[in-house]
mmCIF file of C-alpha atoms and ligand atoms in Angstrom:
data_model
loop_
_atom_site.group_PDB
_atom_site.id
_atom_site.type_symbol
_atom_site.label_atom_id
_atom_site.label_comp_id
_atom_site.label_asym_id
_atom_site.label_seq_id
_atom_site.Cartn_x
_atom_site.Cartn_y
_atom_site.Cartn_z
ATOM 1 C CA UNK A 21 39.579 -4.817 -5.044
ATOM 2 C CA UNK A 22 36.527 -5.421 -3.144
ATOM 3 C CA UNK A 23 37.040 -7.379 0.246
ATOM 4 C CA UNK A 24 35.269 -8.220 3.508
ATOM 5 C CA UNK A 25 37.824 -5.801 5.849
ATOM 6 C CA UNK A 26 37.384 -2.364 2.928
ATOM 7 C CA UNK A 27 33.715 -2.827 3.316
ATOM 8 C CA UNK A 28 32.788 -4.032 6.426
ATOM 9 C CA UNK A 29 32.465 0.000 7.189
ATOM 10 C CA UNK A 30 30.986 1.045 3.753
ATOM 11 C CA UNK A 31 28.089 2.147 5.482
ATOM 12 C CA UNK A 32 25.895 2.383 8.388
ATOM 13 C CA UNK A 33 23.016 3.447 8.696
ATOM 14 C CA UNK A 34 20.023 3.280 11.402
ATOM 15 C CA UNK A 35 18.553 0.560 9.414
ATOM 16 C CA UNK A 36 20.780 -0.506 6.165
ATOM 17 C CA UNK A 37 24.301 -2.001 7.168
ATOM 18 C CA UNK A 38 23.218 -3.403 10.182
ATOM 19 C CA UNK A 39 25.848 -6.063 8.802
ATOM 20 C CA UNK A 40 27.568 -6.012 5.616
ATOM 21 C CA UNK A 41 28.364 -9.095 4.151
ATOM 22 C CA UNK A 42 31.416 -9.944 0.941
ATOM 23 C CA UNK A 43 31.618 -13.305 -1.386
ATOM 24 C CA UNK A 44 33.672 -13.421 -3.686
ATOM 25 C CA UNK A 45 31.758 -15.541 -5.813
ATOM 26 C CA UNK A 46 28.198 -16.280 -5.498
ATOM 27 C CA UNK A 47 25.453 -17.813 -7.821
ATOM 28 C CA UNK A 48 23.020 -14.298 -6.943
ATOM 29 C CA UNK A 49 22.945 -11.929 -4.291
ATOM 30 C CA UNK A 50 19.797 -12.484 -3.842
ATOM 31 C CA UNK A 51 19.517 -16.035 -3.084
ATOM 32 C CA UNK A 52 22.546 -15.262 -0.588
ATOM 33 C CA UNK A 53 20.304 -12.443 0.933
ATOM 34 C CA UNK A 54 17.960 -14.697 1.443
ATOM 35 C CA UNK A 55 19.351 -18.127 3.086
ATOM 36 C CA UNK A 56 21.402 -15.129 5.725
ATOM 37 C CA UNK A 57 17.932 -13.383 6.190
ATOM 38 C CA UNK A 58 15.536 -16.621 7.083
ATOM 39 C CA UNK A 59 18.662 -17.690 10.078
ATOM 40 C CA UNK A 60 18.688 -14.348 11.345
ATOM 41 C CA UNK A 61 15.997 -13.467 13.666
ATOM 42 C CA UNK A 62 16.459 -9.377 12.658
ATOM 43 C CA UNK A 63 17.708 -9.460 9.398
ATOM 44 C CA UNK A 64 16.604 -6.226 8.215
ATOM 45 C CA UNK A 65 19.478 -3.561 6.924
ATOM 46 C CA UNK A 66 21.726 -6.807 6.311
ATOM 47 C CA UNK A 67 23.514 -5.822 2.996
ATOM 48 C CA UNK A 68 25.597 -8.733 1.052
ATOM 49 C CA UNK A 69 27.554 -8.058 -1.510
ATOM 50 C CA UNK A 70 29.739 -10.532 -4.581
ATOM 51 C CA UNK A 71 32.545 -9.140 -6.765
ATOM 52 C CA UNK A 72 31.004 -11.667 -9.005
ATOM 53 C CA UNK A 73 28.177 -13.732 -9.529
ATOM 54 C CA UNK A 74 27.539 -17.098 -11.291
ATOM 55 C CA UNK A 75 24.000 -17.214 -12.047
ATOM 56 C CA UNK A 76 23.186 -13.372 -11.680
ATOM 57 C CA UNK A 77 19.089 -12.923 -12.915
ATOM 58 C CA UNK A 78 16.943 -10.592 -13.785
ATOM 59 C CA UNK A 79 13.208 -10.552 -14.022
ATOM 60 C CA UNK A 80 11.261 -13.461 -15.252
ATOM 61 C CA UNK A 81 14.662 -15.539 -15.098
ATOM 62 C CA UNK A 82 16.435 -13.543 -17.435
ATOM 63 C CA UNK A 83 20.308 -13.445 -16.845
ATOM 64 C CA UNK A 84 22.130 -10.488 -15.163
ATOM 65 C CA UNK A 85 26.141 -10.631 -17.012
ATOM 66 C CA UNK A 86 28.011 -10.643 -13.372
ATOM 67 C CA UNK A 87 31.925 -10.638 -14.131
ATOM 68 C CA UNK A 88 34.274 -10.094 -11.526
ATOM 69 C CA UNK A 89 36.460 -7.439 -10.464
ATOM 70 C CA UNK A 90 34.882 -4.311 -12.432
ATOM 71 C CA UNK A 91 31.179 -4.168 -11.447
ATOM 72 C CA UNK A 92 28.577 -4.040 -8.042
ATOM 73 C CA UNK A 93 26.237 -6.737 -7.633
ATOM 74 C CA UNK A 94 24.198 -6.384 -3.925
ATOM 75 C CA UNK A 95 21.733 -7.483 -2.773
ATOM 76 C CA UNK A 96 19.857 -5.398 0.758
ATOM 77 C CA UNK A 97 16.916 -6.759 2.695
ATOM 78 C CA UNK A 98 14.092 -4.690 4.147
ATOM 79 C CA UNK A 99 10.757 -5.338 5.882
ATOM 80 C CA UNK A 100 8.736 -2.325 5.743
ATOM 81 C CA UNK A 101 6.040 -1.906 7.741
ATOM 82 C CA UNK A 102 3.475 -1.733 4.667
ATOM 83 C CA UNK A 103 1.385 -3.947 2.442
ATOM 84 C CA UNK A 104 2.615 -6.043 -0.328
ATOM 85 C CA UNK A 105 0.785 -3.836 -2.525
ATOM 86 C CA UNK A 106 2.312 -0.998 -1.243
ATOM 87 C CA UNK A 107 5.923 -2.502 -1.318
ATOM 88 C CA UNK A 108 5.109 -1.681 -5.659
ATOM 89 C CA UNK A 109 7.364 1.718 -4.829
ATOM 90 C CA UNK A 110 10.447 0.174 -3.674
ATOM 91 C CA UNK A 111 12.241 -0.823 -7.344
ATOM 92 C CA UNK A 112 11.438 2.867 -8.049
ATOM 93 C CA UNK A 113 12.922 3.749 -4.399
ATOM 94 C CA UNK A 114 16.015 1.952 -5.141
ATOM 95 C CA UNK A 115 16.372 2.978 -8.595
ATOM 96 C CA UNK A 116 15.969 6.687 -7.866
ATOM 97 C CA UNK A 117 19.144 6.195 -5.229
ATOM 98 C CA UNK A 118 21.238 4.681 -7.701
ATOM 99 C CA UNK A 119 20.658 7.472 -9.839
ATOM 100 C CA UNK A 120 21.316 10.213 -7.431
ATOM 101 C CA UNK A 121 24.377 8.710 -6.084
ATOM 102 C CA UNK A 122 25.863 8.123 -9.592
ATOM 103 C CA UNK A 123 25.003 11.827 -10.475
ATOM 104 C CA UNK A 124 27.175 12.690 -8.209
ATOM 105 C CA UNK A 125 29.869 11.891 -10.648
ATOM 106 C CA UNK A 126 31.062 14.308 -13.118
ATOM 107 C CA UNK A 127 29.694 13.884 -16.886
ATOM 108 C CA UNK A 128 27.420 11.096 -15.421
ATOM 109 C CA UNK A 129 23.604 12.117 -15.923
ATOM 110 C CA UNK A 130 22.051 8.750 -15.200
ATOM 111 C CA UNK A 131 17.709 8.435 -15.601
ATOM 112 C CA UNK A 132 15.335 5.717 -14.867
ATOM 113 C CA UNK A 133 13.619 3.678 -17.146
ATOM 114 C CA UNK A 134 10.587 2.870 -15.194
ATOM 115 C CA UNK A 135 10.487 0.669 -12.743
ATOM 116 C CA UNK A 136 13.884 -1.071 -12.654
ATOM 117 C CA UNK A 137 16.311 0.015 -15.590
ATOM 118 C CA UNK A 138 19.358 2.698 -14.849
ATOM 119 C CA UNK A 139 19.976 4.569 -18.033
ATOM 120 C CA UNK A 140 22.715 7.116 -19.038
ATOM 121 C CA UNK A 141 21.488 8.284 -22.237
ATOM 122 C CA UNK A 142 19.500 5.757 -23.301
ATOM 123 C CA UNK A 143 21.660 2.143 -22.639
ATOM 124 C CA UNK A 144 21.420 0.323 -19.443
ATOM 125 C CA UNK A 145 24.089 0.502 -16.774
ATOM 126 C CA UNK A 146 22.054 -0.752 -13.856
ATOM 127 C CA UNK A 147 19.093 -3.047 -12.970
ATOM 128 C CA UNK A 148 16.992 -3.790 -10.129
ATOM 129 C CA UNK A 149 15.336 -6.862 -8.961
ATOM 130 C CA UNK A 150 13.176 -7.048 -5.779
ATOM 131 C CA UNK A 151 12.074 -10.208 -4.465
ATOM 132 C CA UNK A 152 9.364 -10.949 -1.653
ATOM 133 C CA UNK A 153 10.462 -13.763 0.476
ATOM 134 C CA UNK A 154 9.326 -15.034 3.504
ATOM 135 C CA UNK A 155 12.239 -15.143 6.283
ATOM 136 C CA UNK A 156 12.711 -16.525 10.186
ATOM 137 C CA UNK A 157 9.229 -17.595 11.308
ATOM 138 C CA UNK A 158 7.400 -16.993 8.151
ATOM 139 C CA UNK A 159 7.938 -12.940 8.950
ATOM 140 C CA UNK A 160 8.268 -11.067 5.268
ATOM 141 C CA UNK A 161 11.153 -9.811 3.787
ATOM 142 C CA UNK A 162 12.022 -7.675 0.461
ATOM 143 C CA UNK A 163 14.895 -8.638 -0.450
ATOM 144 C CA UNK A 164 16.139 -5.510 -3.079
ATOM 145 C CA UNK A 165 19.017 -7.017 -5.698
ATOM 146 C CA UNK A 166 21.075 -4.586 -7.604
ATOM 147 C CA UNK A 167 23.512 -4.584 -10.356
ATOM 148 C CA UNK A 168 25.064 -1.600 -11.841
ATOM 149 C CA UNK A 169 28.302 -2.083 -14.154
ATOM 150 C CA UNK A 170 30.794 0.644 -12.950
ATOM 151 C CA UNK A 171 34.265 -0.101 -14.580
ATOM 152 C CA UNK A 172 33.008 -2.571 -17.451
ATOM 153 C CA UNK A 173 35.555 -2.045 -20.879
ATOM 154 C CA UNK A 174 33.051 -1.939 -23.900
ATOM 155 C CA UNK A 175 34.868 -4.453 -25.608
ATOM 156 C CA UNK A 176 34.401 -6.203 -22.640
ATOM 157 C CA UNK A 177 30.507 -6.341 -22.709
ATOM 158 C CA UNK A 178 29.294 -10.005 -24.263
ATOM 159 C CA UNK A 179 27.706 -9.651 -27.726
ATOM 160 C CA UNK A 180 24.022 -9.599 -27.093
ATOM 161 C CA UNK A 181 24.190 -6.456 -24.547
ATOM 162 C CA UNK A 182 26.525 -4.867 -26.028
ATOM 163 C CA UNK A 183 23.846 -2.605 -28.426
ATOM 164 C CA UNK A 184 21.941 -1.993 -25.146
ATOM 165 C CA UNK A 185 24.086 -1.680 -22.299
ATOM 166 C CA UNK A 186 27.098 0.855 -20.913
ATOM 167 C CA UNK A 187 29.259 1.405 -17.630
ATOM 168 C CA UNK A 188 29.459 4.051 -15.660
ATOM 169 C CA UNK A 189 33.402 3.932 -17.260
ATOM 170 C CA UNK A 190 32.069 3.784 -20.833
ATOM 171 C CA UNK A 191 30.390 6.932 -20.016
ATOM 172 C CA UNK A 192 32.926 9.316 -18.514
ATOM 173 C CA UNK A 193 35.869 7.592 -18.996
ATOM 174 C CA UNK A 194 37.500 7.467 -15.259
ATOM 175 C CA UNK A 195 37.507 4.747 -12.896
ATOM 176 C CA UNK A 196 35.166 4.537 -10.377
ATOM 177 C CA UNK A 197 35.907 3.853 -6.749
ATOM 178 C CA UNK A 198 33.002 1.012 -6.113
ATOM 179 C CA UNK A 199 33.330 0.822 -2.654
ATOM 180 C CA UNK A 200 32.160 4.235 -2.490
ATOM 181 C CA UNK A 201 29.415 4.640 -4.874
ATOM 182 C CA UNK A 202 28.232 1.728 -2.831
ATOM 183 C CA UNK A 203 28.540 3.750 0.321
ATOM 184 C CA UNK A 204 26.843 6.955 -1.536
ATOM 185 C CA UNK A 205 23.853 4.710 -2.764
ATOM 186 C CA UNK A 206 23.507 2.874 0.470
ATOM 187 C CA UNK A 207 22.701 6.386 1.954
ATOM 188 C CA UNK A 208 20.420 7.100 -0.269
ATOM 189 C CA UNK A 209 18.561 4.264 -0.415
ATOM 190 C CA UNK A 210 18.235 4.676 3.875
ATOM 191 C CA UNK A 211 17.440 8.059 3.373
ATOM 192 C CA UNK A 212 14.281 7.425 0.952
ATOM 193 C CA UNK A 213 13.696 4.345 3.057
ATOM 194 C CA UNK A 214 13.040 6.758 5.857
ATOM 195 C CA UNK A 215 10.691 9.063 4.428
ATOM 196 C CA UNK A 216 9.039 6.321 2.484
ATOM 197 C CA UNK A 217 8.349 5.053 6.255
ATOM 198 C CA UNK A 218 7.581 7.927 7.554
ATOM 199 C CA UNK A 219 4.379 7.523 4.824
ATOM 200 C CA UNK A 220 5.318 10.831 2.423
ATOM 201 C CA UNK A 221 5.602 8.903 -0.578
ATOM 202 C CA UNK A 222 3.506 11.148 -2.820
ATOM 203 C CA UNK A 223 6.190 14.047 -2.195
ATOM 204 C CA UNK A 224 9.114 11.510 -2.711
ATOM 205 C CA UNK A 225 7.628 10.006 -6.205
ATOM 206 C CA UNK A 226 7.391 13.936 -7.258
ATOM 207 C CA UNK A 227 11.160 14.613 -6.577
ATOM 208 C CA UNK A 228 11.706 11.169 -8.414
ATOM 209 C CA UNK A 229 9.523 12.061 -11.407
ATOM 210 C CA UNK A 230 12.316 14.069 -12.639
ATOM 211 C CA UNK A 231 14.680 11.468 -13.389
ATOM 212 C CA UNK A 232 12.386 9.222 -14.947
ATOM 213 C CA UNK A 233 13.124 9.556 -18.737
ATOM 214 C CA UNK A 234 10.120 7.542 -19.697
ATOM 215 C CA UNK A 235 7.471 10.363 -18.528
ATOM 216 C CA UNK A 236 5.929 11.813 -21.411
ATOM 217 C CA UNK A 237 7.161 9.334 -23.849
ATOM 218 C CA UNK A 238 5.149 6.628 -26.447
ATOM 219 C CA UNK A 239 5.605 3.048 -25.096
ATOM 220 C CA UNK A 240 4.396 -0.473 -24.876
ATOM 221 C CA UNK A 241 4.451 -2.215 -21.963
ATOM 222 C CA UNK A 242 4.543 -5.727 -22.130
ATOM 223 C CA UNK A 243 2.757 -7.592 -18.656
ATOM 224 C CA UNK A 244 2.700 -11.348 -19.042
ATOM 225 C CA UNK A 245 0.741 -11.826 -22.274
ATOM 226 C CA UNK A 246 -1.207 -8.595 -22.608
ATOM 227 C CA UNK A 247 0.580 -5.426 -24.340
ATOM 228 C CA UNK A 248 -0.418 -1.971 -23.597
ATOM 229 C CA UNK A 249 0.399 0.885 -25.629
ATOM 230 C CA UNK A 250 0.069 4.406 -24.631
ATOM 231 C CA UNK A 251 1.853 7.791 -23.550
ATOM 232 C CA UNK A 252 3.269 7.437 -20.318
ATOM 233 C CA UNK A 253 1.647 10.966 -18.172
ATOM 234 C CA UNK A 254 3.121 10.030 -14.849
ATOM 235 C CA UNK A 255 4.127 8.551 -11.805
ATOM 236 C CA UNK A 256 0.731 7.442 -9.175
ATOM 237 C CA UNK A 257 1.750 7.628 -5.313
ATOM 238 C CA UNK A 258 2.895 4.105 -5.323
ATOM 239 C CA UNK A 259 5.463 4.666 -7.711
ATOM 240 C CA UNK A 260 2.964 2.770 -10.487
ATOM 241 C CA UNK A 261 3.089 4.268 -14.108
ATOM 242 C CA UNK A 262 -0.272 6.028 -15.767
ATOM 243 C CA UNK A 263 -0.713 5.527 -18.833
ATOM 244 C CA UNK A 264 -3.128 7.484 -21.619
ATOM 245 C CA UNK A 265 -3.935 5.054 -24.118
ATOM 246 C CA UNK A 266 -5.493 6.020 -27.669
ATOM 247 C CA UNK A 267 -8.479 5.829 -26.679
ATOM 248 C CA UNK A 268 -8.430 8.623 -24.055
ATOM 249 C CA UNK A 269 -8.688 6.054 -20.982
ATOM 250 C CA UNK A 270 -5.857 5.776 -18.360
ATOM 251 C CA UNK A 271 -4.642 2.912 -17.025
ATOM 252 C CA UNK A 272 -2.299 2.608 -14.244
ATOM 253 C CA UNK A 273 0.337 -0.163 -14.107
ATOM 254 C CA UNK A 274 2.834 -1.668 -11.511
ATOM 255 C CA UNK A 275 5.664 -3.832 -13.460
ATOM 256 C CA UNK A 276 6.386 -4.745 -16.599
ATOM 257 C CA UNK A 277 8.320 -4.231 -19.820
ATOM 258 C CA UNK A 278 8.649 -1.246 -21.040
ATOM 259 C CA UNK A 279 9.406 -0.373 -24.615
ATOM 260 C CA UNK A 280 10.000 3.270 -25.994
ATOM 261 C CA UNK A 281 8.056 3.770 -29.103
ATOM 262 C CA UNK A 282 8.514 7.115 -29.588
ATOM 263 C CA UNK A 283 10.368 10.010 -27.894
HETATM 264 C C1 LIG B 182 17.134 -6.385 -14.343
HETATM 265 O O1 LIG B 182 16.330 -7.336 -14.921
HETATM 266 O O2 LIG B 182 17.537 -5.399 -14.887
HETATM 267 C C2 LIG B 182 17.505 -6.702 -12.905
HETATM 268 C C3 LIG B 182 18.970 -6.991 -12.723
HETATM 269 C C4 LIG B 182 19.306 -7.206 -11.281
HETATM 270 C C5 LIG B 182 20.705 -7.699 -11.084
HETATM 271 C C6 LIG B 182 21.086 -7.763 -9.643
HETATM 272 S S1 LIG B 182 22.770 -8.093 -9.419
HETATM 273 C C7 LIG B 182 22.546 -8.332 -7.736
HETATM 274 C C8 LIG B 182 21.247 -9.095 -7.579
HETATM 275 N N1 LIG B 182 21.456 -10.516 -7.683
HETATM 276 C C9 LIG B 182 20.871 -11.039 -8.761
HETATM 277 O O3 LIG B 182 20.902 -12.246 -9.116
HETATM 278 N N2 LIG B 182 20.221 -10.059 -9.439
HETATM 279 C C10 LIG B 182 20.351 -8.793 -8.783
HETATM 280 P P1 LIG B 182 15.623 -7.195 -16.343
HETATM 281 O O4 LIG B 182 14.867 -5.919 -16.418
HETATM 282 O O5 LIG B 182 14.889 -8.472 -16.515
HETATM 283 O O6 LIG B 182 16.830 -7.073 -17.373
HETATM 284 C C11 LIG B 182 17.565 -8.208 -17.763
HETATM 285 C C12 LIG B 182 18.145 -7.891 -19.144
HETATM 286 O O7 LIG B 182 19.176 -6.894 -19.033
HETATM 287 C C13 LIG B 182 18.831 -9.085 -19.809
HETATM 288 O O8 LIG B 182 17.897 -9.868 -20.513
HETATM 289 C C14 LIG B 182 19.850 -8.414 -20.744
HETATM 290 O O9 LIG B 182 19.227 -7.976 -21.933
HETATM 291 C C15 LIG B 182 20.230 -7.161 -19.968
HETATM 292 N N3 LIG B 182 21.474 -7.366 -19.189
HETATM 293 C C16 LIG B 182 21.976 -8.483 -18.634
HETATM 294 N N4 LIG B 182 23.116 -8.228 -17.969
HETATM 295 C C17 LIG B 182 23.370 -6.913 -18.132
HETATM 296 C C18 LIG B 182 24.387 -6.055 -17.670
HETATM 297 N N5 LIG B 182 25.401 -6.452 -16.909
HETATM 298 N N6 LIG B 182 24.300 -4.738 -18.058
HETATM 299 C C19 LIG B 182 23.283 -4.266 -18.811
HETATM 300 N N7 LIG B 182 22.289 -5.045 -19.258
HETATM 301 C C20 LIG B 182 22.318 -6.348 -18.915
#
């Protein structure tokens, strides 16, 4: 069981866990993150996290499955000292630190399915979802939602995921302790946060590249009406994907939906 006095402490870093914050039950994460951020006059490194969530979302309003009791739904906020435009890397960021800290697992290989999709193999254990808000006096915030199922039964996921989505359980068959994989990927979000800071980020998308399983594979991506279909070649500095399309032209992209055409 997840409660306010076992996590209070999950971590605390220079920035993230300046205060750590537990519901029970919340509609989203998110829109917690964000009515505690705009009161707070330094609301960067605040982390808040639900053992379940009512009306858990995804992008473009899709729904995020939230039960309670098995999963980790959290939501941190940031304000880093770069551009909107340049704030593109951060779903990569924080999807590269979920991966790393659930590697650390035995039989768990997770990858990324660019920019916001947790894999192991090739089903869906974990999502991302950052929002740009605008907080206490109109100063910026990014407010980074994340959902990862940890101890999820399989004939416990709803019909419509099922075919596409896993748990960290489903996938090595132990328990996982999710106040500390919490702890292990608040650590390595900070660290990445750091560096990302510190303005190295074409050295930190490099060590990233290596997880991302869609690299070198046939997709279309889907961004608002348009479809683009190419090979994905690689990662850009700002954590964008480049794509070769069949006409020999590259195009680089920041979001969308990816499909895998081909492997
Ligand atoms: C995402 O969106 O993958 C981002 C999910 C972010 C969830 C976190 S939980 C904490 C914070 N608070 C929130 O309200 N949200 C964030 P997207 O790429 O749009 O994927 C959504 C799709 O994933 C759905 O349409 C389903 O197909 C699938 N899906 C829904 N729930 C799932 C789950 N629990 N596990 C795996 N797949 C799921």
């Amino acid at each position: 069981m997840i409660s306010q006095e076992n996590i209070k402490d999950v971590f605390k870093g220079d920035i993230i866990g300046s205060d750590i914050i537990f519901c029970e039950s919340t509609s989203s994460t998110n829109d917690m993150a964000l009515e505690i951020g705009r009161k707070r006059e330094q609301p960067e490194g605040i982390v808040v996290v639900a053992d379940s969530q009512t009306r858990g979302r995804g992008r473009l309003g899709r729904k995020w499955i939230s039960p309670s009791g098995v999963n980790l739904y959290f939501s941190v906020i940031l304000q880093p000292p770069f551009s909107q435009q340049e704030s593109t890397i951060l779903p990569l960021a924080a999807a590269a630190s979920a991966v790393n800290a659930i590697k650390g697992y035995p039989g768990l290989n997770a990858n990324i399915k660019w920019p916001n999709d947790i894999l192991i193999g090739n089903k869906k254990t974990g999502g991302i979802l950052v929002e740009h808000k605008s907080g206490h006096d109109k100063t910026d915030m990014l407010i980074i939602g994340m959902g990862i199922n940890v101890n999820m039964t399989l004939d416990s996921l709803p019909d419509d995921i099922m075919p596409i989505a896993t748990s960290l359980m489903i996938e090595n068959g132990s328990e996982v302790d999710r106040i500390k994989l919490l702890g292990g990927l608040l650590a390595e979000l900070e660290s990445s946060y750091k560096l990302l800071i510190k303005g190295d980020k074409q050295s930190l998308v490099n060590k990233w590249a290596d997880s991302v399983s869609t690299i070198g594979k046939e997709i279309s991506v889907k961004i608002n009406n348009q479809i683009i279909s190419g090979t994905a070649r690689a990662l850009t500095g700002s954590g964008g994907l480049l794509i070769r399309m069949p006409d020999g032209k590259e195009k680089t992209i920041t979001a969308g939906d990816v499909t895998i055409i081909k492997k």
